[in-house]
PDB file of C-alpha atoms and ligand atoms in Angstrom:
ATOM      1  CA  MET A  30     -64.456-130.814  -2.742  1.00 67.00           C
ATOM      2  CA  GLU A  31     -67.703-130.479  -0.830  1.00 84.00           C
ATOM      3  CA  ALA A  32     -66.670-127.489   1.867  1.00 92.00           C
ATOM      4  CA  ALA A  33     -66.137-127.546   5.982  1.00 97.00           C
ATOM      5  CA  ILE A  34     -67.474-124.305   6.945  1.00 98.00           C
ATOM      6  CA  SER A  35     -69.759-122.438   4.053  1.00 98.00           C
ATOM      7  CA  LEU A  36     -70.879-118.855   5.114  1.00 98.00           C
ATOM      8  CA  ASN A  37     -73.758-117.721   2.283  1.00 98.00           C
ATOM      9  CA  ASN A  38     -75.040-114.120   3.147  1.00 98.00           C
ATOM     10  CA  LEU A  39     -74.576-114.523   6.458  1.00 98.00           C
ATOM     11  CA  SER A  40     -75.621-111.516   8.730  1.00 98.00           C
ATOM     12  CA  LYS A  41     -75.775-110.994  12.601  1.00 98.00           C
ATOM     13  CA  HIS A  42     -77.247-107.258  13.978  1.00 98.00           C
ATOM     14  CA  PHE A  43     -77.159-105.950  17.627  1.00 96.00           C
ATOM     15  CA  GLU A  44     -79.207-103.821  18.774  1.00 94.00           C
ATOM     16  CA  ASP A  45     -77.936-101.725  21.065  1.00 90.00           C
ATOM     17  CA  LYS A  46     -79.150 -98.793  22.946  1.00 90.00           C
ATOM     18  CA  LYS A  47     -76.363 -96.406  22.709  1.00 90.00           C
ATOM     19  CA  ARG A  48     -75.273 -96.891  19.679  1.00 89.00           C
ATOM     20  CA  GLY A  49     -79.105 -98.192  17.642  1.00 93.00           C
ATOM     21  CA  LEU A  50     -78.426-101.381  14.948  1.00 95.00           C
ATOM     22  CA  VAL A  51     -75.372-102.348  15.119  1.00 95.00           C
ATOM     23  CA  LYS A  52     -74.224-104.668  11.737  1.00 97.00           C
ATOM     24  CA  ALA A  53     -71.729-106.495  13.797  1.00 98.00           C
ATOM     25  CA  VAL A  54     -72.028-108.986  10.591  1.00 98.00           C
ATOM     26  CA  ASP A  55     -72.816-107.982   7.325  1.00 98.00           C
ATOM     27  CA  GLU A  56     -74.255-110.166   4.449  1.00 98.00           C
ATOM     28  CA  LEU A  57     -70.525-112.577   4.830  1.00 98.00           C
ATOM     29  CA  THR A  58     -69.683-115.073   1.979  1.00 98.00           C
ATOM     30  CA  PHE A  59     -67.207-117.798   2.094  1.00 98.00           C
ATOM     31  CA  ASN A  60     -65.867-121.526   2.328  1.00 98.00           C
ATOM     32  CA  CYS A  61     -63.335-122.902   3.978  1.00 98.00           C
ATOM     33  CA  ARG A  62     -61.720-125.817   2.363  1.00 97.00           C
ATOM     34  CA  PRO A  63     -60.907-129.537   4.148  1.00 97.00           C
ATOM     35  CA  GLY A  64     -57.317-130.403   5.168  1.00 97.00           C
ATOM     36  CA  SER A  65     -56.726-126.091   5.713  1.00 98.00           C
ATOM     37  CA  ILE A  66     -56.013-123.388   8.092  1.00 98.00           C
ATOM     38  CA  PHE A  67     -57.893-120.017   7.003  1.00 98.00           C
ATOM     39  CA  GLY A  68     -57.889-116.809   8.969  1.00 98.00           C
ATOM     40  CA  LEU A  69     -59.799-114.839   9.766  1.00 98.00           C
ATOM     41  CA  LEU A  70     -58.415-110.765  10.067  1.00 98.00           C
ATOM     42  CA  GLY A  71     -60.057-107.739  11.053  1.00 97.00           C
ATOM     43  CA  LEU A  72     -59.442-104.176  13.402  1.00 97.00           C
ATOM     44  CA  ASN A  73     -60.746-104.381  16.935  1.00 96.00           C
ATOM     45  CA  GLY A  74     -64.940-105.097  16.321  1.00 96.00           C
ATOM     46  CA  ALA A  75     -64.254-106.126  12.832  1.00 97.00           C
ATOM     47  CA  GLY A  76     -66.489-109.077  13.898  1.00 98.00           C
ATOM     48  CA  LYS A  77     -64.704-111.979  13.711  1.00 98.00           C
ATOM     49  CA  THR A  78     -65.750-113.283  17.652  1.00 97.00           C
ATOM     50  CA  THR A  79     -69.135-112.805  16.252  1.00 98.00           C
ATOM     51  CA  THR A  80     -68.473-114.645  13.374  1.00 98.00           C
ATOM     52  CA  LEU A  81     -67.039-117.528  14.644  1.00 98.00           C
ATOM     53  CA  ARG A  82     -69.682-117.344  17.954  1.00 97.00           C
ATOM     54  CA  ILE A  83     -72.588-117.902  14.987  1.00 98.00           C
ATOM     55  CA  LEU A  84     -70.078-120.963  12.991  1.00 98.00           C
ATOM     56  CA  ALA A  85     -69.693-122.398  16.229  1.00 97.00           C
ATOM     57  CA  THR A  86     -74.108-122.423  17.138  1.00 97.00           C
ATOM     58  CA  MET A  87     -73.196-120.391  20.380  1.00 96.00           C
ATOM     59  CA  LEU A  88     -75.166-117.254  18.402  1.00 97.00           C
ATOM     60  CA  THR A  89     -77.903-117.540  15.726  1.00 97.00           C
ATOM     61  CA  PRO A  90     -77.689-115.505  12.445  1.00 98.00           C
ATOM     62  CA  THR A  91     -80.016-112.579  12.524  1.00 98.00           C
ATOM     63  CA  SER A  92     -80.307-113.610   8.231  1.00 98.00           C
ATOM     64  CA  GLY A  93     -78.288-115.963   5.842  1.00 98.00           C
ATOM     65  CA  THR A  94     -76.966-119.428   6.424  1.00 98.00           C
ATOM     66  CA  ALA A  95     -73.647-121.356   8.010  1.00 98.00           C
ATOM     67  CA  ILE A  96     -73.265-125.273   7.389  1.00 98.00           C
ATOM     68  CA  VAL A  97     -70.422-126.299   9.543  1.00 98.00           C
ATOM     69  CA  GLY A  98     -69.612-130.242   9.157  1.00 97.00           C
ATOM     70  CA  GLY A  99     -72.558-130.665   6.371  1.00 97.00           C
ATOM     71  CA  TYR A 100     -74.764-129.397   8.946  1.00 98.00           C
ATOM     72  CA  ASN A 101     -76.631-125.822   9.259  1.00 98.00           C
ATOM     73  CA  VAL A 102     -75.911-123.973  12.389  1.00 98.00           C
ATOM     74  CA  GLN A 103     -79.489-122.920  12.925  1.00 98.00           C
ATOM     75  CA  THR A 104     -81.486-125.950  12.371  1.00 98.00           C
ATOM     76  CA  GLU A 105     -78.889-128.641  13.804  1.00 98.00           C
ATOM     77  CA  PRO A 106     -76.573-127.176  16.251  1.00 97.00           C
ATOM     78  CA  ASP A 107     -75.808-129.718  18.135  1.00 96.00           C
ATOM     79  CA  LYS A 108     -74.320-132.467  14.802  1.00 96.00           C
ATOM     80  CA  VAL A 109     -72.785-128.842  14.155  1.00 97.00           C
ATOM     81  CA  LYS A 110     -71.236-129.084  17.735  1.00 95.00           C
ATOM     82  CA  SER A 111     -70.716-132.591  17.175  1.00 93.00           C
ATOM     83  CA  LYS A 112     -68.556-131.725  14.728  1.00 96.00           C
ATOM     84  CA  ILE A 113     -65.911-129.051  15.740  1.00 97.00           C
ATOM     85  CA  GLY A 114     -63.951-127.824  18.689  1.00 96.00           C
ATOM     86  CA  PHE A 115     -64.561-124.481  19.766  1.00 96.00           C
ATOM     87  CA  LEU A 116     -61.964-121.720  21.077  1.00 96.00           C
ATOM     88  CA  THR A 117     -62.939-118.285  22.737  1.00 90.00           C
ATOM     89  CA  GLY A 118     -61.206-115.854  25.216  1.00 78.00           C
ATOM     90  CA  ASN A 119     -64.113-117.362  27.540  1.00 64.00           C
ATOM     91  CA  THR A 120     -63.822-120.883  27.530  1.00 70.00           C
ATOM     92  CA  GLY A 121     -65.171-121.575  31.110  1.00 72.00           C
ATOM     93  CA  LEU A 122     -62.337-123.543  32.737  1.00 85.00           C
ATOM     94  CA  TYR A 123     -63.677-125.501  36.141  1.00 85.00           C
ATOM     95  CA  LEU A 124     -61.085-122.542  38.240  1.00 87.00           C
ATOM     96  CA  ARG A 125     -60.890-125.282  41.410  1.00 93.00           C
ATOM     97  CA  LEU A 126     -59.887-128.746  38.426  1.00 95.00           C
ATOM     98  CA  THR A 127     -57.042-129.321  37.226  1.00 97.00           C
ATOM     99  CA  PRO A 128     -55.831-129.068  33.346  1.00 97.00           C
ATOM    100  CA  ARG A 129     -55.697-132.908  32.806  1.00 97.00           C
ATOM    101  CA  GLU A 130     -59.272-133.748  34.842  1.00 97.00           C
ATOM    102  CA  ILE A 131     -60.876-130.954  32.149  1.00 95.00           C
ATOM    103  CA  ILE A 132     -59.294-132.801  29.488  1.00 96.00           C
ATOM    104  CA  THR A 133     -60.509-135.836  30.635  1.00 96.00           C
ATOM    105  CA  TYR A 134     -63.925-134.697  31.720  1.00 95.00           C
ATOM    106  CA  PHE A 135     -64.632-132.628  28.403  1.00 93.00           C
ATOM    107  CA  GLY A 136     -62.568-136.190  26.159  1.00 95.00           C
ATOM    108  CA  ARG A 137     -65.753-138.376  28.335  1.00 95.00           C
ATOM    109  CA  LEU A 138     -68.328-135.564  27.622  1.00 91.00           C
ATOM    110  CA  SER A 139     -68.175-135.629  23.768  1.00 89.00           C
ATOM    111  CA  GLY A 140     -68.430-139.884  23.757  1.00 91.00           C
ATOM    112  CA  MET A 141     -64.527-141.189  24.406  1.00 94.00           C
ATOM    113  CA  ASP A 142     -64.256-143.980  26.559  1.00 95.00           C
ATOM    114  CA  THR A 143     -61.444-144.130  28.876  1.00 94.00           C
ATOM    115  CA  SER A 144     -58.035-145.674  27.407  1.00 96.00           C
ATOM    116  CA  ALA A 145     -59.116-142.766  24.618  1.00 96.00           C
ATOM    117  CA  VAL A 146     -58.764-139.782  26.030  1.00 97.00           C
ATOM    118  CA  LYS A 147     -56.155-140.349  27.645  1.00 97.00           C
ATOM    119  CA  SER A 148     -53.904-141.897  25.073  1.00 97.00           C
ATOM    120  CA  ARG A 149     -55.155-138.340  23.836  1.00 96.00           C
ATOM    121  CA  GLY A 150     -54.533-136.534  26.442  1.00 97.00           C
ATOM    122  CA  ASN A 151     -51.169-137.943  27.194  1.00 97.00           C
ATOM    123  CA  GLN A 152     -51.076-136.845  23.342  1.00 95.00           C
ATOM    124  CA  LEU A 153     -52.009-133.302  23.319  1.00 95.00           C
ATOM    125  CA  ILE A 154     -50.328-132.666  27.025  1.00 96.00           C
ATOM    126  CA  GLU A 155     -47.036-133.440  25.663  1.00 94.00           C
ATOM    127  CA  ALA A 156     -47.453-132.401  22.244  1.00 91.00           C
ATOM    128  CA  LEU A 157     -48.504-128.573  24.145  1.00 92.00           C
ATOM    129  CA  ASP A 158     -45.337-129.202  26.890  1.00 92.00           C
ATOM    130  CA  MET A 159     -48.356-128.678  29.123  1.00 96.00           C
ATOM    131  CA  GLY A 160     -46.990-131.560  31.775  1.00 96.00           C
ATOM    132  CA  GLU A 161     -44.914-129.446  34.326  1.00 97.00           C
ATOM    133  CA  PHE A 162     -48.646-128.085  35.322  1.00 97.00           C
ATOM    134  CA  ALA A 163     -50.737-130.402  34.261  1.00 98.00           C
ATOM    135  CA  ASP A 164     -52.192-131.524  37.614  1.00 98.00           C
ATOM    136  CA  ARG A 165     -51.806-128.168  39.169  1.00 97.00           C
ATOM    137  CA  ARG A 166     -55.412-126.676  40.061  1.00 96.00           C
ATOM    138  CA  ILE A 167     -56.972-124.093  36.980  1.00 95.00           C
ATOM    139  CA  ASP A 168     -56.511-121.168  39.666  1.00 94.00           C
ATOM    140  CA  LYS A 169     -53.015-120.853  40.341  1.00 95.00           C
ATOM    141  CA  LEU A 170     -51.687-121.361  36.602  1.00 95.00           C
ATOM    142  CA  SER A 171     -50.453-118.724  34.607  1.00 93.00           C
ATOM    143  CA  THR A 172     -52.809-117.053  30.833  1.00 89.00           C
ATOM    144  CA  GLY A 173     -50.446-119.110  29.036  1.00 90.00           C
ATOM    145  CA  GLN A 174     -51.126-122.619  31.274  1.00 93.00           C
ATOM    146  CA  LYS A 175     -54.566-121.571  31.491  1.00 93.00           C
ATOM    147  CA  GLN A 176     -54.989-121.155  27.480  1.00 92.00           C
ATOM    148  CA  LYS A 177     -53.049-124.478  26.957  1.00 93.00           C
ATOM    149  CA  THR A 178     -55.399-126.205  29.005  1.00 95.00           C
ATOM    150  CA  SER A 179     -58.380-124.515  26.640  1.00 95.00           C
ATOM    151  CA  ILE A 180     -56.798-124.983  23.487  1.00 94.00           C
ATOM    152  CA  ALA A 181     -55.784-128.943  24.771  1.00 95.00           C
ATOM    153  CA  ARG A 182     -60.010-129.223  25.862  1.00 95.00           C
ATOM    154  CA  THR A 183     -60.475-127.524  22.806  1.00 95.00           C
ATOM    155  CA  MET A 184     -59.219-130.268  20.810  1.00 95.00           C
ATOM    156  CA  ILE A 185     -59.721-133.663  23.180  1.00 96.00           C
ATOM    157  CA  HIS A 186     -62.185-135.455  20.873  1.00 95.00           C
ATOM    158  CA  ASN A 187     -60.354-134.453  18.113  1.00 95.00           C
ATOM    159  CA  PRO A 188     -63.068-133.109  15.804  1.00 96.00           C
ATOM    160  CA  PRO A 189     -62.480-132.299  11.795  1.00 97.00           C
ATOM    161  CA  ILE A 190     -63.386-128.374  12.515  1.00 98.00           C
ATOM    162  CA  LEU A 191     -61.323-126.106  14.454  1.00 98.00           C
ATOM    163  CA  ILE A 192     -62.489-122.552  15.413  1.00 98.00           C
ATOM    164  CA  LEU A 193     -60.515-120.964  17.277  1.00 97.00           C
ATOM    165  CA  ASP A 194     -60.867-116.824  18.246  1.00 97.00           C
ATOM    166  CA  GLU A 195     -57.225-115.637  18.979  1.00 96.00           C
ATOM    167  CA  PRO A 196     -55.158-119.013  19.963  1.00 95.00           C
ATOM    168  CA  THR A 197     -52.703-117.001  20.465  1.00 92.00           C
ATOM    169  CA  ALA A 198     -53.355-113.628  21.930  1.00 89.00           C
ATOM    170  CA  GLY A 199     -51.243-112.507  24.641  1.00 82.00           C
ATOM    171  CA  LEU A 200     -49.057-115.914  24.577  1.00 88.00           C
ATOM    172  CA  ASP A 201     -45.499-115.654  24.667  1.00 90.00           C
ATOM    173  CA  VAL A 202     -43.015-116.847  21.349  1.00 92.00           C
ATOM    174  CA  LEU A 203     -42.508-120.947  22.741  1.00 91.00           C
ATOM    175  CA  THR A 204     -45.751-121.051  23.984  1.00 89.00           C
ATOM    176  CA  SER A 205     -47.660-119.478  20.337  1.00 92.00           C
ATOM    177  CA  ARG A 206     -45.746-121.472  18.620  1.00 93.00           C
ATOM    178  CA  ALA A 207     -45.865-124.904  20.119  1.00 91.00           C
ATOM    179  CA  ILE A 208     -49.990-123.740  19.590  1.00 92.00           C
ATOM    180  CA  ILE A 209     -49.399-122.848  15.530  1.00 94.00           C
ATOM    181  CA  LYS A 210     -47.788-126.595  15.230  1.00 94.00           C
ATOM    182  CA  LEU A 211     -50.696-127.873  16.771  1.00 94.00           C
ATOM    183  CA  VAL A 212     -53.058-126.247  13.868  1.00 95.00           C
ATOM    184  CA  ARG A 213     -50.412-126.551  11.473  1.00 96.00           C
ATOM    185  CA  SER A 214     -50.567-131.041  12.462  1.00 95.00           C
ATOM    186  CA  ALA A 215     -54.705-130.639  12.575  1.00 96.00           C
ATOM    187  CA  LYS A 216     -54.265-129.905   9.182  1.00 97.00           C
ATOM    188  CA  ASP A 217     -52.158-132.313   7.989  1.00 97.00           C
ATOM    189  CA  ASP A 218     -54.482-134.567   9.509  1.00 96.00           C
ATOM    190  CA  GLY A 219     -57.329-133.445   7.531  1.00 97.00           C
ATOM    191  CA  LYS A 220     -59.117-131.243   9.551  1.00 98.00           C
ATOM    192  CA  CYS A 221     -60.358-127.310   8.855  1.00 98.00           C
ATOM    193  CA  VAL A 222     -59.048-124.876  10.757  1.00 98.00           C
ATOM    194  CA  ILE A 223     -60.707-121.357  11.205  1.00 98.00           C
ATOM    195  CA  PHE A 224     -58.969-118.789  13.148  1.00 97.00           C
ATOM    196  CA  SER A 225     -58.752-115.147  14.381  1.00 97.00           C
ATOM    197  CA  THR A 226     -56.282-113.327  14.927  1.00 96.00           C
ATOM    198  CA  HIS A 227     -54.365-109.845  15.074  1.00 95.00           C
ATOM    199  CA  ILE A 228     -50.623-111.722  14.414  1.00 95.00           C
ATOM    200  CA  MET A 229     -50.258-110.998  10.933  1.00 95.00           C
ATOM    201  CA  HIS A 230     -46.782-112.879  11.159  1.00 94.00           C
ATOM    202  CA  GLU A 231     -48.516-115.845  11.781  1.00 95.00           C
ATOM    203  CA  ALA A 232     -51.147-115.750   9.643  1.00 96.00           C
ATOM    204  CA  ALA A 233     -48.822-115.075   7.576  1.00 97.00           C
ATOM    205  CA  ALA A 234     -47.035-118.532   7.568  1.00 95.00           C
ATOM    206  CA  ILE A 235     -49.468-120.856   8.501  1.00 96.00           C
ATOM    207  CA  CYS A 236     -53.072-119.519   6.859  1.00 98.00           C
ATOM    208  CA  ASP A 237     -53.355-120.945   3.374  1.00 98.00           C
ATOM    209  CA  ASP A 238     -56.856-119.025   2.710  1.00 98.00           C
ATOM    210  CA  ILE A 239     -56.486-114.939   4.535  1.00 98.00           C
ATOM    211  CA  ALA A 240     -60.359-113.370   4.703  1.00 98.00           C
ATOM    212  CA  VAL A 241     -60.874-109.585   5.767  1.00 98.00           C
ATOM    213  CA  ILE A 242     -63.129-107.689   7.054  1.00 98.00           C
ATOM    214  CA  HIS A 243     -63.864-104.717   7.821  1.00 97.00           C
ATOM    215  CA  ARG A 244     -67.505-103.367   9.920  1.00 96.00           C
ATOM    216  CA  GLY A 245     -68.444-106.674   9.181  1.00 97.00           C
ATOM    217  CA  ARG A 246     -68.431-107.063   5.449  1.00 98.00           C
ATOM    218  CA  LEU A 247     -65.980-109.013   3.435  1.00 98.00           C
ATOM    219  CA  ARG A 248     -62.596-107.145   2.089  1.00 97.00           C
ATOM    220  CA  ALA A 249     -60.349-109.329   0.581  1.00 97.00           C
ATOM    221  CA  ILE A 250     -60.369-112.336   0.450  1.00 98.00           C
ATOM    222  CA  GLY A 251     -57.163-115.134  -1.131  1.00 97.00           C
ATOM    223  CA  THR A 252     -53.935-116.046  -0.623  1.00 98.00           C
ATOM    224  CA  LEU A 253     -51.435-113.932   0.244  1.00 98.00           C
ATOM    225  CA  GLU A 254     -49.744-115.177  -3.275  1.00 97.00           C
ATOM    226  CA  THR A 255     -53.073-113.142  -4.195  1.00 97.00           C
ATOM    227  CA  PHE A 256     -52.653-110.280  -1.989  1.00 97.00           C
ATOM    228  CA  ARG A 257     -48.849-109.514  -2.507  1.00 97.00           C
ATOM    229  CA  LYS A 258     -49.323-109.572  -6.263  1.00 97.00           C
ATOM    230  CA  LYS A 259     -52.766-107.550  -6.170  1.00 96.00           C
ATOM    231  CA  TYR A 260     -51.455-104.729  -4.007  1.00 95.00           C
ATOM    232  CA  GLN A 261     -47.928-105.268  -4.787  1.00 96.00           C
ATOM    233  CA  LEU A 262     -46.587-105.011  -1.093  1.00 97.00           C
ATOM    234  CA  GLU A 263     -44.901-108.126   0.647  1.00 97.00           C
ATOM    235  CA  ASP A 264     -46.364-108.246   4.101  1.00 97.00           C
ATOM    236  CA  LEU A 265     -49.252-109.231   5.160  1.00 97.00           C
ATOM    237  CA  ASP A 266     -49.060-106.167   8.262  1.00 96.00           C
ATOM    238  CA  ASP A 267     -49.402-103.751   4.664  1.00 97.00           C
ATOM    239  CA  ILE A 268     -51.488-105.346   2.675  1.00 97.00           C
ATOM    240  CA  PHE A 269     -53.892-105.563   5.761  1.00 97.00           C
ATOM    241  CA  VAL A 270     -53.828-101.046   5.494  1.00 97.00           C
ATOM    242  CA  ALA A 271     -53.834-101.067   2.453  1.00 96.00           C
ATOM    243  CA  ILE A 272     -57.288-103.793   2.366  1.00 96.00           C
ATOM    244  CA  ILE A 273     -58.943-101.646   5.050  1.00 95.00           C
ATOM    245  CA  LYS A 274     -57.703 -98.367   4.085  1.00 92.00           C
ATOM    246  CA  ASN A 275     -58.988 -97.789   0.431  1.00 76.00           C
ATOM    247  CA  GLY A 276     -61.633-100.400   1.133  1.00 61.00           C
ATOM    248  CA  GLY A 277     -60.605-103.233  -1.633  1.00 49.00           C
ATOM    249  CA  ALA A 278     -63.313-105.218  -2.791  1.00 50.00           C
ATOM    250  CA  ALA A 279     -63.292-108.891  -2.076  1.00 47.00           C
TER     251      ALA A 279
HETATM  252  N1  ATP B  12     -73.940-108.355  22.343  1.00 96.42           N
HETATM  253  C1  ATP B  12     -74.182-107.829  21.583  1.00 96.42           C
HETATM  254  N2  ATP B  12     -74.613-106.410  21.557  1.00 96.42           N
HETATM  255  C2  ATP B  12     -74.073-105.796  21.066  1.00 96.42           C
HETATM  256  N3  ATP B  12     -73.343-105.026  20.439  1.00 96.42           N
HETATM  257  C3  ATP B  12     -72.589-106.773  20.348  1.00 96.42           C
HETATM  258  C4  ATP B  12     -72.823-107.523  20.879  1.00 96.42           C
HETATM  259  N4  ATP B  12     -71.370-108.211  20.874  1.00 96.42           N
HETATM  260  C5  ATP B  12     -70.953-107.663  19.138  1.00 96.42           C
HETATM  261  N5  ATP B  12     -71.603-106.391  19.170  1.00 96.42           N
HETATM  262  C6  ATP B  12     -70.431-105.419  18.344  1.00 96.42           C
HETATM  263  O1  ATP B  12     -70.755-106.369  17.165  1.00 96.42           O
HETATM  264  C7  ATP B  12     -69.556-105.281  16.645  1.00 96.42           C
HETATM  265  C8  ATP B  12     -68.014-106.906  16.432  1.00 96.42           C
HETATM  266  O2  ATP B  12     -67.845-107.335  17.438  1.00 96.42           O
HETATM  267  P1  ATP B  12     -67.167-108.386  17.544  1.00 96.42           P
HETATM  268  O3  ATP B  12     -66.787-109.206  19.741  1.00 96.42           O
HETATM  269  O4  ATP B  12     -67.009-109.654  16.706  1.00 96.42           O
HETATM  270  O5  ATP B  12     -65.302-107.762  17.273  1.00 96.42           O
HETATM  271  P2  ATP B  12     -63.535-108.585  16.491  1.00 96.42           P
HETATM  272  O6  ATP B  12     -64.018-108.694  15.286  1.00 96.42           O
HETATM  273  O7  ATP B  12     -63.841-110.100  17.641  1.00 96.42           O
HETATM  274  O8  ATP B  12     -63.261-107.809  18.044  1.00 96.42           O
HETATM  275  P3  ATP B  12     -61.818-108.118  18.768  1.00 96.42           P
HETATM  276  O9  ATP B  12     -61.036-108.234  17.146  1.00 96.42           O
HETATM  277  O10 ATP B  12     -61.269-106.132  20.123  1.00 96.42           O
HETATM  278  O11 ATP B  12     -62.338-109.256  19.377  1.00 96.42           O
HETATM  279  C9  ATP B  12     -68.271-104.215  17.309  1.00 96.42           C
HETATM  280  O12 ATP B  12     -69.086-103.696  17.251  1.00 96.42           O
HETATM  281  C10 ATP B  12     -68.921-104.883  19.273  1.00 96.42           C
HETATM  282  O13 ATP B  12     -69.229-104.042  19.512  1.00 96.42           O
HETATM  283 MG1   MG B  13     -62.532-110.722  19.658  1.00 96.42          MG
END
């Protein structure tokens, strides 16, 4: 089966005044399959957001290639954009609009007709339990309510590939569960989901494949089962720490 996302020696270097050359992403190579959930784990500053921003065409790589939905992120960014939904911490929400207006706006922007936007919008509002605040202005919403709005915005056009940067960070248990359920159903619909998280039990529960990156480099990649066998540990927390400390090979 053809990969939905394919990275080949992907690197991103930043020139930092104080730190000098920062290899935020350092020769990453891996694939993500359609109909699967791929988890990207790493400490703060490991390079997760930078990687995901390159895949979403928001940043250009220093070297290497990334193919997303069959298109090259550097030479065909518009085609890549038509295949993805991208969620990141600073996804813009217009404060004066309501969640329903934002979802509708982005659905229309991606070429959906009014009735499709309405029915899929209603589906997402229900799936994420947003009914109570869907018609309130964004600037009056809580963090979790805004996050649900961002997720609905990311998914309104039903893209085959979802790129989610810490989708459940800072959310209560019910909100997290609603989002995880939606991610699972996206997978069941055949979509490819790549997401970053610091919440190990979530990654353990839903990821088909897990990659651990450390200082921009791939340290380990596999399924939870292969990690359990290799490291002789049960919890992903412990496995993660072992990989980071021992420098486990990919
Ligand atoms: N614009 C930039 N200029 C210089 N350095 C940057 C820039 N953006 C990111 N970096 C550096 O690149 C590295 C990777 O950052 P990144 O945001 O990708 O990490 P992360 O894995 O998403 O971390 P976190 O878990 O904290 O979100 C860090 O050292 C960061 O300081
Ligand atoms: Mg990040």
